[in-house]
PDB file of C-alpha atoms in Angstrom:
ATOM      1  CA  GLY H  66      18.437-145.369  32.036  1.00  0.00           C
ATOM      2  CA  MET H  67      18.638-148.503  29.896  1.00  0.00           C
ATOM      3  CA  ASP H  68      22.259-147.639  29.077  1.00  0.00           C
ATOM      4  CA  LEU H  69      23.047-148.545  32.696  1.00  0.00           C
ATOM      5  CA  LEU H  70      21.809-152.104  32.113  1.00  0.00           C
ATOM      6  CA  THR H  71      24.406-153.106  29.523  1.00  0.00           C
ATOM      7  CA  GLU H  72      25.467-156.136  31.566  1.00  0.00           C
ATOM      8  CA  GLU H  73      21.877-157.346  31.968  1.00  0.00           C
ATOM      9  CA  MET H  74      21.152-156.705  28.271  1.00  0.00           C
ATOM     10  CA  ARG H  75      23.800-159.167  27.040  1.00  0.00           C
ATOM     11  CA  GLY H  76      21.588-162.196  27.632  1.00  0.00           C
ATOM     12  CA  ALA H  77      18.358-160.421  26.758  1.00  0.00           C
ATOM     13  CA  LYS H  78      15.705-162.520  25.084  1.00  0.00           C
ATOM     14  CA  ARG H  79      13.563-161.441  22.165  1.00  0.00           C
ATOM     15  CA  ASP H  80       9.803-161.474  21.757  1.00  0.00           C
ATOM     16  CA  ALA H  81       7.893-163.032  18.857  1.00  0.00           C
ATOM     17  CA  SER H  82       8.487-159.921  16.713  1.00  0.00           C
ATOM     18  CA  GLY H  83      12.233-159.999  17.301  1.00  0.00           C
ATOM     19  CA  ASN H  84      12.290-157.003  19.633  1.00  0.00           C
ATOM     20  CA  VAL H  85      14.601-157.134  22.632  1.00  0.00           C
ATOM     21  CA  LYS H  86      12.721-157.748  25.890  1.00  0.00           C
ATOM     22  CA  LEU H  87      14.105-155.036  28.146  1.00  0.00           C
ATOM     23  CA  PRO H  88      14.799-155.826  31.811  1.00  0.00           C
ATOM     24  CA  ASP H  89      12.903-153.995  34.550  1.00  0.00           C
ATOM     25  CA  ILE H  90      14.976-150.966  35.540  1.00  0.00           C
ATOM     26  CA  GLY H  91      12.994-150.576  38.779  1.00  0.00           C
ATOM     27  CA  LEU H  92      14.114-153.971  40.080  1.00  0.00           C
ATOM     28  CA  TRP H  93      17.697-153.243  38.955  1.00  0.00           C
ATOM     29  CA  LEU H  94      17.660-149.912  40.799  1.00  0.00           C
ATOM     30  CA  LYS H  95      16.260-151.544  43.934  1.00  0.00           C
ATOM     31  CA  SER H  96      19.034-154.158  43.930  1.00  0.00           C
ATOM     32  CA  LYS H  97      21.717-151.483  43.461  1.00  0.00           C
ATOM     33  CA  ILE H  98      20.321-149.376  46.313  1.00  0.00           C
ATOM     34  CA  ASN H  99      20.150-152.421  48.607  1.00  0.00           C
ATOM     35  CA  ALA H 100      23.722-153.392  47.660  1.00  0.00           C
ATOM     36  CA  TYR H 101      24.976-149.869  48.343  1.00  0.00           C
ATOM     37  CA  PHE H 102      23.489-149.698  51.823  1.00  0.00           C
ATOM     38  CA  ALA H 103      24.604-153.268  52.567  1.00  0.00           C
ATOM     39  CA  SER H 104      28.184-152.246  51.711  1.00  0.00           C
ATOM     40  CA  LEU H 105      27.840-149.428  54.265  1.00  0.00           C
ATOM     41  CA  GLY H 106      26.498-151.860  56.846  1.00  0.00           C
ATOM     42  CA  THR H 107      23.238-149.932  57.059  1.00  0.00           C
ATOM     43  CA  GLU H 108      19.978-151.838  57.212  1.00  0.00           C
ATOM     44  CA  ILE H 109      17.169-150.427  55.094  1.00  0.00           C
ATOM     45  CA  ASN H 110      13.659-151.520  54.256  1.00  0.00           C
ATOM     46  CA  LEU H 111      13.132-150.656  50.593  1.00  0.00           C
ATOM     47  CA  LYS H 112       9.896-151.580  48.863  1.00  0.00           C
ATOM     48  CA  TYR H 113       9.479-151.563  45.088  1.00  0.00           C
ATOM     49  CA  ILE H 114       5.926-151.029  43.901  1.00  0.00           C
ATOM     50  CA  ASP H 115       5.417-151.677  40.198  1.00  0.00           C
ATOM     51  CA  PRO H 116       4.001-148.392  38.835  1.00  0.00           C
ATOM     52  CA  THR H 117       1.894-150.140  36.209  1.00  0.00           C
ATOM     53  CA  TYR H 118      -0.527-151.109  38.964  1.00  0.00           C
ATOM     54  CA  MET H 119      -0.952-147.490  40.042  1.00  0.00           C
ATOM     55  CA  ILE H 120      -1.667-145.877  36.686  1.00  0.00           C
ATOM     56  CA  ARG H 121      -5.428-145.781  37.165  1.00  0.00           C
ATOM     57  CA  THR H 122      -6.846-146.437  40.607  1.00  0.00           C
ATOM     58  CA  VAL H 123     -10.284-144.879  40.309  1.00  0.00           C
ATOM     59  CA  GLY H 124     -13.462-146.303  38.905  1.00  0.00           C
ATOM     60  CA  PRO H 125     -14.557-145.519  35.354  1.00  0.00           C
ATOM     61  CA  ASN H 126     -16.737-142.491  34.754  1.00  0.00           C
ATOM     62  CA  ALA H 127     -18.965-141.305  31.903  1.00  0.00           C
ATOM     63  CA  ASN H 128     -16.010-139.942  29.921  1.00  0.00           C
ATOM     64  CA  ASP H 129     -14.335-143.363  30.034  1.00  0.00           C
ATOM     65  CA  ASN H 130     -17.542-144.946  28.770  1.00  0.00           C
ATOM     66  CA  LEU H 131     -17.765-142.497  25.866  1.00  0.00           C
ATOM     67  CA  TYR H 132     -14.058-142.831  25.029  1.00  0.00           C
ATOM     68  CA  CYS H 133     -14.177-146.644  24.934  1.00  0.00           C
ATOM     69  CA  SER H 134     -17.384-146.593  22.882  1.00  0.00           C
ATOM     70  CA  LEU H 135     -15.812-144.301  20.285  1.00  0.00           C
ATOM     71  CA  LEU H 136     -12.631-146.391  20.164  1.00  0.00           C
ATOM     72  CA  GLY H 137     -14.720-149.518  19.614  1.00  0.00           C
ATOM     73  CA  GLN H 138     -16.854-147.886  16.929  1.00  0.00           C
ATOM     74  CA  SER H 139     -13.748-146.600  15.142  1.00  0.00           C
ATOM     75  CA  ALA H 140     -12.125-150.043  15.293  1.00  0.00           C
ATOM     76  CA  ALA H 141     -15.279-151.677  13.896  1.00  0.00           C
ATOM     77  CA  HIS H 142     -15.447-149.054  11.148  1.00  0.00           C
ATOM     78  CA  ALA H 143     -11.798-149.692  10.226  1.00  0.00           C
ATOM     79  CA  ALA H 144     -12.390-153.460  10.117  1.00  0.00           C
ATOM     80  CA  MET H 145     -15.480-153.076   7.932  1.00  0.00           C
ATOM     81  CA  ALA H 146     -13.469-150.830   5.609  1.00  0.00           C
ATOM     82  CA  GLY H 147     -10.973-153.668   5.162  1.00  0.00           C
ATOM     83  CA  PHE H 148      -8.163-152.425   7.370  1.00  0.00           C
ATOM     84  CA  SER H 149      -6.233-154.826   9.584  1.00  0.00           C
ATOM     85  CA  GLY H 150      -3.228-154.439  11.839  1.00  0.00           C
ATOM     86  CA  VAL H 151      -4.191-150.887  12.802  1.00  0.00           C
ATOM     87  CA  THR H 152      -4.425-149.096  16.110  1.00  0.00           C
ATOM     88  CA  ILE H 153      -7.151-146.587  16.893  1.00  0.00           C
ATOM     89  CA  GLY H 154      -6.326-143.613  19.095  1.00  0.00           C
ATOM     90  CA  LEU H 155      -7.228-140.057  20.014  1.00  0.00           C
ATOM     91  CA  ILE H 156      -4.871-137.300  18.867  1.00  0.00           C
ATOM     92  CA  ASN H 157      -5.781-133.637  19.357  1.00  0.00           C
ATOM     93  CA  THR H 158      -9.522-134.402  19.657  1.00  0.00           C
ATOM     94  CA  HIS H 159      -9.508-136.525  16.465  1.00  0.00           C
ATOM     95  CA  TYR H 160      -9.870-140.290  16.376  1.00  0.00           C
ATOM     96  CA  VAL H 161      -7.155-141.644  14.079  1.00  0.00           C
ATOM     97  CA  MET H 162      -5.825-144.999  12.986  1.00  0.00           C
TER      98      MET H 162
END
C-alpha cells in the first residue's frame, strides 16, 4: 500500500542509515476514510488502534523464557567468537546468526 502514499513520500525524512522513514499507512487510511464520509455528510466514529501494541498481550511463559535464554547465549557466543553487527534468530528449529 505504500504506492498510495506517493504524495506523503515526497518530503520523507531519512534515518541515520539513510533509509527512508515510511509514513504510517494506518493513519493515512483513517484520514481518507474520515474525509470520504465527511464528503457524504455522514458522521462516523472511527478509531485507529496501532497494531504494534496488540502483537503480544499475554504474559510470558516457560517457552518464552527458554527462547530468550537461548537467544542471549547465542549472542554471547557470537560476541566471544569475535562477531559484531550480527542478529541471532531461530530458523527451522536452528539458532542462526
